[in-house]
Amino acid sequence: MQVGRPATELKVTMADRAQLESIARSQSLPASLSRRAQIVLRLADGESGSAVARRYRVSRPTVSMWRMRYAKHGLAGLHNELKQGRPRSTSEEQIAELVNTALQSKPRGKTHWSRRGLAAQTGLSKSTVHRYMTLFGLQPHRSKSFKLSNDPFFIEKVRDVVGLYLNPPDHALVLCVDEKSQVQALERTQPVLPMGLGYVEGITHDYIRHGTTTLFAALDIANGSVLTQCKAQHRHQEFLSFLRHIEANVPKDLDVHLICDNYGTHKHARVRAWLAKRPRFHLHFTPTYSSWLNQVERWFALITHQAIRRGSFDSVPDLKRKINEFVEHYNQHPKPFKWAATAESILDKIERVCKVINGTSH
């Protein structure tokens, strides 16, 4: 039985919902503002104040406050109220000029604005420019790389792979498989300077090359454990050998779903013939230019950061030995990666990117 007065329905217009969703998923705006937008969206979806408070680990009065603030003032009510103090010396027109300059123009002969450049252009102080760039989440000094897939079956493949992550089949093992090619055995020309109080570890910028190896890996999405092998090359012969290694280490009563990219060795005729003789093996390909969809890429980043990039190896066998040491220790306490994105959320994000770049010169 419900206790107390029922909460009044929070009505959110379609235009406000679109802005709230944008604020809620933003990584550049203050986290507190994103959290308030998430609270309002949950309340608008009919979730109770108590449930929202538990979800975001805040008090019920806090949820009630943002409900009332939004109901009374709309989106403006989610921002902090002005505090007492000296009146602001920067006018709205100056702030608008700063934001528009940063967003809609480039400095002559340069690719992006700096804080000093914007200060000189707008006549504001460097500290004022920095304060408002932080407030509006403007970061002209940063950029992110992206590549849109041209795969004609992109939507189908995304739904297939994400479906395996979110709803893995029963009596089956889902493995993310790939190879990290050309892992170099680099030996630093001088000993590593150990970290000390007040200074960081030092390594020389030059090195001696001793050869390369290719690391094949299969990540179990259920428990996070990894099967690996190091090979001299990454042809279809080595990939077949790694498939046999997987077959030998997976219980025979389980189906095996392998998530791979579109590298040619994965589709070689001999690989297809080997798979055809083993009906329990099922291959699922990620779309082109979509290696981010394969969870084993995150594990490759992990081993690169923790065991390879700052290492010094006097030979390829030495590199292989240290890779195997890392894998052995990692598998003692494996931890699966948490996949939360749905296929629809991925497609929605790509649609937004397409709208942004539509009409550009590319």
Coordinates of C-alpha atoms in Angstrom, one line a residue, residues 49-312:
G49 CA 10.9 9.6 -6.0
S50 CA 12.1 6.9 -3.6
A51 CA 13.2 4.7 -6.5
V52 CA 15.1 7.6 -8.1
A53 CA 16.7 8.5 -4.8
R54 CA 18.0 4.9 -4.5
R55 CA 19.1 4.7 -8.1
Y56 CA 21.3 7.8 -7.9
R57 CA 22.2 7.5 -4.2
V58 CA 20.7 10.9 -3.2
S59 CA 18.1 11.8 -0.5
R60 CA 14.4 12.0 -1.2
P61 CA 14.3 15.8 -0.4
T62 CA 17.0 16.3 -3.1
V63 CA 14.8 14.5 -5.7
S64 CA 11.8 16.5 -4.6
M65 CA 13.7 19.8 -4.9
W66 CA 14.7 19.1 -8.5
R67 CA 11.2 18.0 -9.3
M68 CA 9.8 21.3 -8.0
R69 CA 12.6 23.4 -9.6
Y70 CA 12.0 21.9 -13.0
A71 CA 8.2 22.1 -12.7
K72 CA 8.5 25.8 -11.8
H73 CA 11.4 27.1 -13.9
G74 CA 11.9 24.4 -16.6
L75 CA 15.5 23.7 -17.8
A76 CA 16.7 26.9 -16.2
G77 CA 15.7 25.5 -12.8
L78 CA 18.4 22.8 -13.1
H79 CA 21.2 25.3 -12.9
N80 CA 22.5 26.6 -9.6
E81 CA 20.9 29.8 -8.3
L82 CA 22.9 32.9 -8.3
K83 CA 24.8 33.5 -5.1
Q84 CA 25.3 36.7 -3.2
G85 CA 28.5 38.6 -4.0
R86 CA 30.0 41.1 -6.4
P87 CA 28.0 41.6 -9.6
R88 CA 29.3 39.8 -12.6
S89 CA 31.6 42.1 -14.7
T90 CA 31.2 40.1 -17.9
S91 CA 28.1 40.9 -19.9
E92 CA 25.9 38.4 -21.7
E93 CA 27.0 39.8 -25.0
Q94 CA 30.7 39.3 -24.2
I95 CA 30.0 35.7 -23.1
A96 CA 28.0 35.0 -26.3
E97 CA 30.8 36.5 -28.4
L98 CA 33.3 34.2 -26.7
V99 CA 31.2 31.1 -27.2
N100 CA 30.4 31.9 -30.8
T101 CA 34.1 32.7 -31.6
A102 CA 35.2 29.4 -30.1
L103 CA 32.5 27.4 -31.9
Q104 CA 32.2 29.0 -35.3
S105 CA 35.6 30.4 -36.2
K106 CA 39.3 29.4 -36.4
P107 CA 42.3 31.6 -35.7
R108 CA 44.1 32.6 -38.9
G109 CA 46.7 30.1 -39.9
K110 CA 45.9 27.7 -37.0
T111 CA 43.7 24.7 -36.5
H112 CA 42.2 25.6 -33.1
W113 CA 41.9 28.3 -30.5
S114 CA 43.9 28.6 -27.3
R115 CA 42.9 30.3 -24.1
R116 CA 45.3 33.1 -24.8
G117 CA 44.2 33.4 -28.4
L118 CA 40.5 33.7 -27.4
A119 CA 41.5 36.3 -24.8
A120 CA 43.3 38.4 -27.3
Q121 CA 40.4 38.1 -29.8
T122 CA 37.6 38.9 -27.4
G123 CA 39.3 41.4 -25.1
L124 CA 38.6 39.3 -22.0
S125 CA 41.2 38.2 -19.5
K126 CA 42.7 34.7 -19.7
S127 CA 41.2 33.7 -16.4
T128 CA 37.7 34.8 -17.6
V129 CA 38.1 32.9 -20.8
H130 CA 39.2 29.8 -18.9
R131 CA 36.3 30.1 -16.5
Y132 CA 33.6 30.3 -19.2
M133 CA 35.2 27.7 -21.4
T134 CA 35.1 25.3 -18.4
L135 CA 31.5 26.3 -17.6
F136 CA 30.3 25.6 -21.2
G137 CA 32.5 22.5 -21.7
L138 CA 34.5 24.1 -24.5
Q139 CA 37.8 22.3 -25.2
P140 CA 39.3 23.5 -28.5
H141 CA 42.7 22.0 -27.5
R142 CA 41.2 18.5 -27.6
S143 CA 39.9 16.3 -30.4
K144 CA 38.6 12.8 -30.8
S145 CA 39.1 10.4 -33.7
F146 CA 36.3 8.7 -35.4
K147 CA 35.5 6.6 -38.5
L148 CA 32.0 5.9 -39.8
S149 CA 31.5 2.4 -41.1
N150 CA 30.6 1.9 -44.7
D151 CA 29.4 -1.6 -44.2
P152 CA 26.1 -2.2 -45.9
F153 CA 25.1 -4.6 -43.1
F154 CA 26.2 -2.3 -40.3
I155 CA 22.9 -2.3 -38.4
E156 CA 22.4 -6.1 -38.6
K157 CA 26.0 -6.7 -37.4
V158 CA 25.7 -4.3 -34.5
R159 CA 22.5 -5.9 -33.3
D160 CA 24.0 -9.3 -33.7
V161 CA 27.2 -8.6 -31.7
V162 CA 25.5 -6.4 -29.0
G163 CA 22.8 -9.1 -28.7
L164 CA 25.5 -11.6 -27.8
Y165 CA 26.9 -9.2 -25.2
L166 CA 23.6 -8.4 -23.5
N167 CA 21.8 -11.8 -24.0
P168 CA 24.4 -14.5 -24.5
P169 CA 22.9 -17.9 -25.6
D170 CA 22.5 -20.7 -23.1
H171 CA 25.0 -23.7 -23.2
A172 CA 27.5 -21.6 -25.2
L173 CA 30.7 -19.7 -24.8
V174 CA 31.0 -16.2 -26.3
L175 CA 34.6 -15.3 -27.2
C176 CA 36.0 -12.1 -28.6
V177 CA 38.9 -13.0 -30.8
D178 CA 41.5 -10.9 -32.5
E179 CA 45.2 -10.6 -33.1
K180 CA 47.6 -7.8 -32.0
S181 CA 50.1 -7.9 -34.8
Q182 CA 53.6 -6.4 -34.9
V183 CA 54.2 -6.3 -31.2
Q184 CA 57.8 -5.1 -31.1
A185 CA 60.5 -6.3 -28.7
L186 CA 62.1 -3.0 -28.0
E187 CA 65.2 -2.7 -25.8
R188 CA 65.9 0.7 -24.3
T189 CA 69.5 1.9 -24.9
Q190 CA 70.0 2.7 -21.3
P191 CA 68.7 1.3 -18.0
V192 CA 65.3 2.5 -16.8
L193 CA 65.5 5.2 -14.1
P194 CA 63.3 4.1 -11.2
M195 CA 60.5 6.3 -9.8
G196 CA 61.4 8.2 -6.7
L197 CA 60.0 10.8 -4.3
G198 CA 59.3 13.9 -6.5
Y199 CA 60.1 12.4 -9.9
V200 CA 58.6 9.9 -12.2
E201 CA 60.2 6.8 -13.9
G202 CA 62.5 7.6 -16.8
I203 CA 63.0 5.7 -20.0
T204 CA 65.1 6.6 -23.0
H205 CA 63.4 7.8 -26.1
D206 CA 65.5 5.6 -28.4
Y207 CA 65.7 1.8 -28.5
I208 CA 67.0 -1.3 -30.3
R209 CA 64.5 -3.4 -32.3
H210 CA 64.8 -7.1 -31.8
G211 CA 61.9 -8.3 -33.9
T212 CA 58.2 -8.7 -33.5
T213 CA 55.5 -11.2 -32.5
T214 CA 51.8 -11.4 -33.1
L215 CA 49.6 -11.9 -30.0
F216 CA 46.4 -13.9 -30.6
A217 CA 43.8 -13.6 -27.9
A218 CA 40.2 -14.9 -27.1
L219 CA 38.4 -13.1 -24.3
D220 CA 35.6 -14.9 -22.5
I221 CA 32.9 -12.2 -22.0
A222 CA 31.3 -14.2 -19.1
N223 CA 34.2 -14.3 -16.7
G224 CA 36.9 -12.2 -18.3
S225 CA 39.5 -14.9 -18.7
V226 CA 41.8 -14.9 -21.8
L227 CA 43.3 -17.6 -24.0
T228 CA 46.4 -16.4 -25.8
Q229 CA 49.1 -17.6 -28.2
C230 CA 52.1 -15.7 -29.6
K231 CA 52.9 -16.4 -33.3
A232 CA 55.6 -15.3 -35.6
Q233 CA 53.1 -14.2 -38.3
H234 CA 49.4 -13.5 -38.6
R235 CA 48.3 -15.5 -41.7
H236 CA 45.4 -17.9 -42.0
Q237 CA 47.7 -20.8 -40.9
E238 CA 48.3 -19.1 -37.5
F239 CA 44.7 -18.3 -37.1
L240 CA 43.7 -21.9 -37.7
S241 CA 46.3 -23.0 -35.2
F242 CA 44.8 -20.6 -32.7
L243 CA 41.3 -21.9 -33.4
R244 CA 42.5 -25.4 -32.6
H245 CA 43.9 -24.1 -29.4
I246 CA 40.5 -22.7 -28.5
E247 CA 38.8 -26.0 -29.5
A248 CA 41.2 -27.9 -27.1
N249 CA 40.4 -25.6 -24.2
V250 CA 36.6 -25.3 -24.5
P251 CA 34.4 -28.1 -23.1
K252 CA 33.0 -30.2 -26.0
D253 CA 29.4 -29.8 -24.8
L254 CA 29.4 -26.0 -25.4
D255 CA 28.7 -24.1 -28.5
V256 CA 31.3 -21.5 -29.3
H257 CA 30.4 -18.0 -30.7
L258 CA 33.5 -16.1 -31.9
I259 CA 33.3 -12.4 -32.5
C260 CA 35.9 -11.3 -35.1
D261 CA 36.7 -8.4 -37.3
N262 CA 36.8 -8.5 -41.1
Y263 CA 40.5 -9.3 -41.5
G264 CA 41.1 -11.5 -44.5
T265 CA 42.6 -14.4 -42.6
H266 CA 39.3 -14.8 -40.7
K267 CA 37.5 -15.5 -43.9
H268 CA 40.1 -17.6 -45.7
A269 CA 38.7 -20.7 -47.6
R270 CA 40.6 -23.1 -45.3
V271 CA 39.2 -21.3 -42.2
R272 CA 35.7 -21.6 -43.6
A273 CA 36.3 -25.3 -44.4
W274 CA 37.6 -25.9 -40.9
L275 CA 34.5 -24.2 -39.4
A276 CA 32.1 -26.1 -41.7
K277 CA 33.3 -29.4 -40.1
R278 CA 32.6 -28.1 -36.6
P279 CA 29.0 -27.0 -36.4
R280 CA 29.4 -25.9 -32.8
F281 CA 31.6 -23.0 -33.9
H282 CA 29.7 -19.8 -35.0
L283 CA 31.5 -16.7 -36.4
H284 CA 30.0 -13.2 -35.9
F285 CA 31.8 -10.4 -37.7
T286 CA 31.9 -6.8 -36.5
P287 CA 31.2 -4.1 -39.2
T288 CA 34.0 -2.6 -41.1
Y289 CA 35.9 0.2 -39.2
S290 CA 34.2 -1.0 -35.9
S291 CA 36.9 -2.7 -33.9
W292 CA 35.6 -0.8 -30.9
L293 CA 32.7 -3.2 -30.9
N294 CA 35.1 -6.1 -30.1
Q295 CA 35.8 -6.3 -26.3
V296 CA 39.1 -8.0 -26.8
E297 CA 40.4 -4.6 -28.1
R298 CA 40.0 -3.2 -24.6
W299 CA 42.0 -6.1 -23.3
F300 CA 44.8 -5.4 -25.8
A301 CA 44.8 -1.8 -24.6
L302 CA 45.2 -3.1 -21.0
I303 CA 48.2 -5.4 -21.7
T304 CA 49.8 -2.7 -23.8
H305 CA 49.5 -0.1 -21.1
Q306 CA 50.5 -2.4 -18.2
A307 CA 53.1 -4.7 -19.7
I308 CA 54.4 -3.7 -23.1
R309 CA 54.6 0.0 -23.7
R310 CA 57.0 0.9 -20.9
G311 CA 58.9 -2.5 -21.0
S312 CA 62.4 -3.2 -22.2

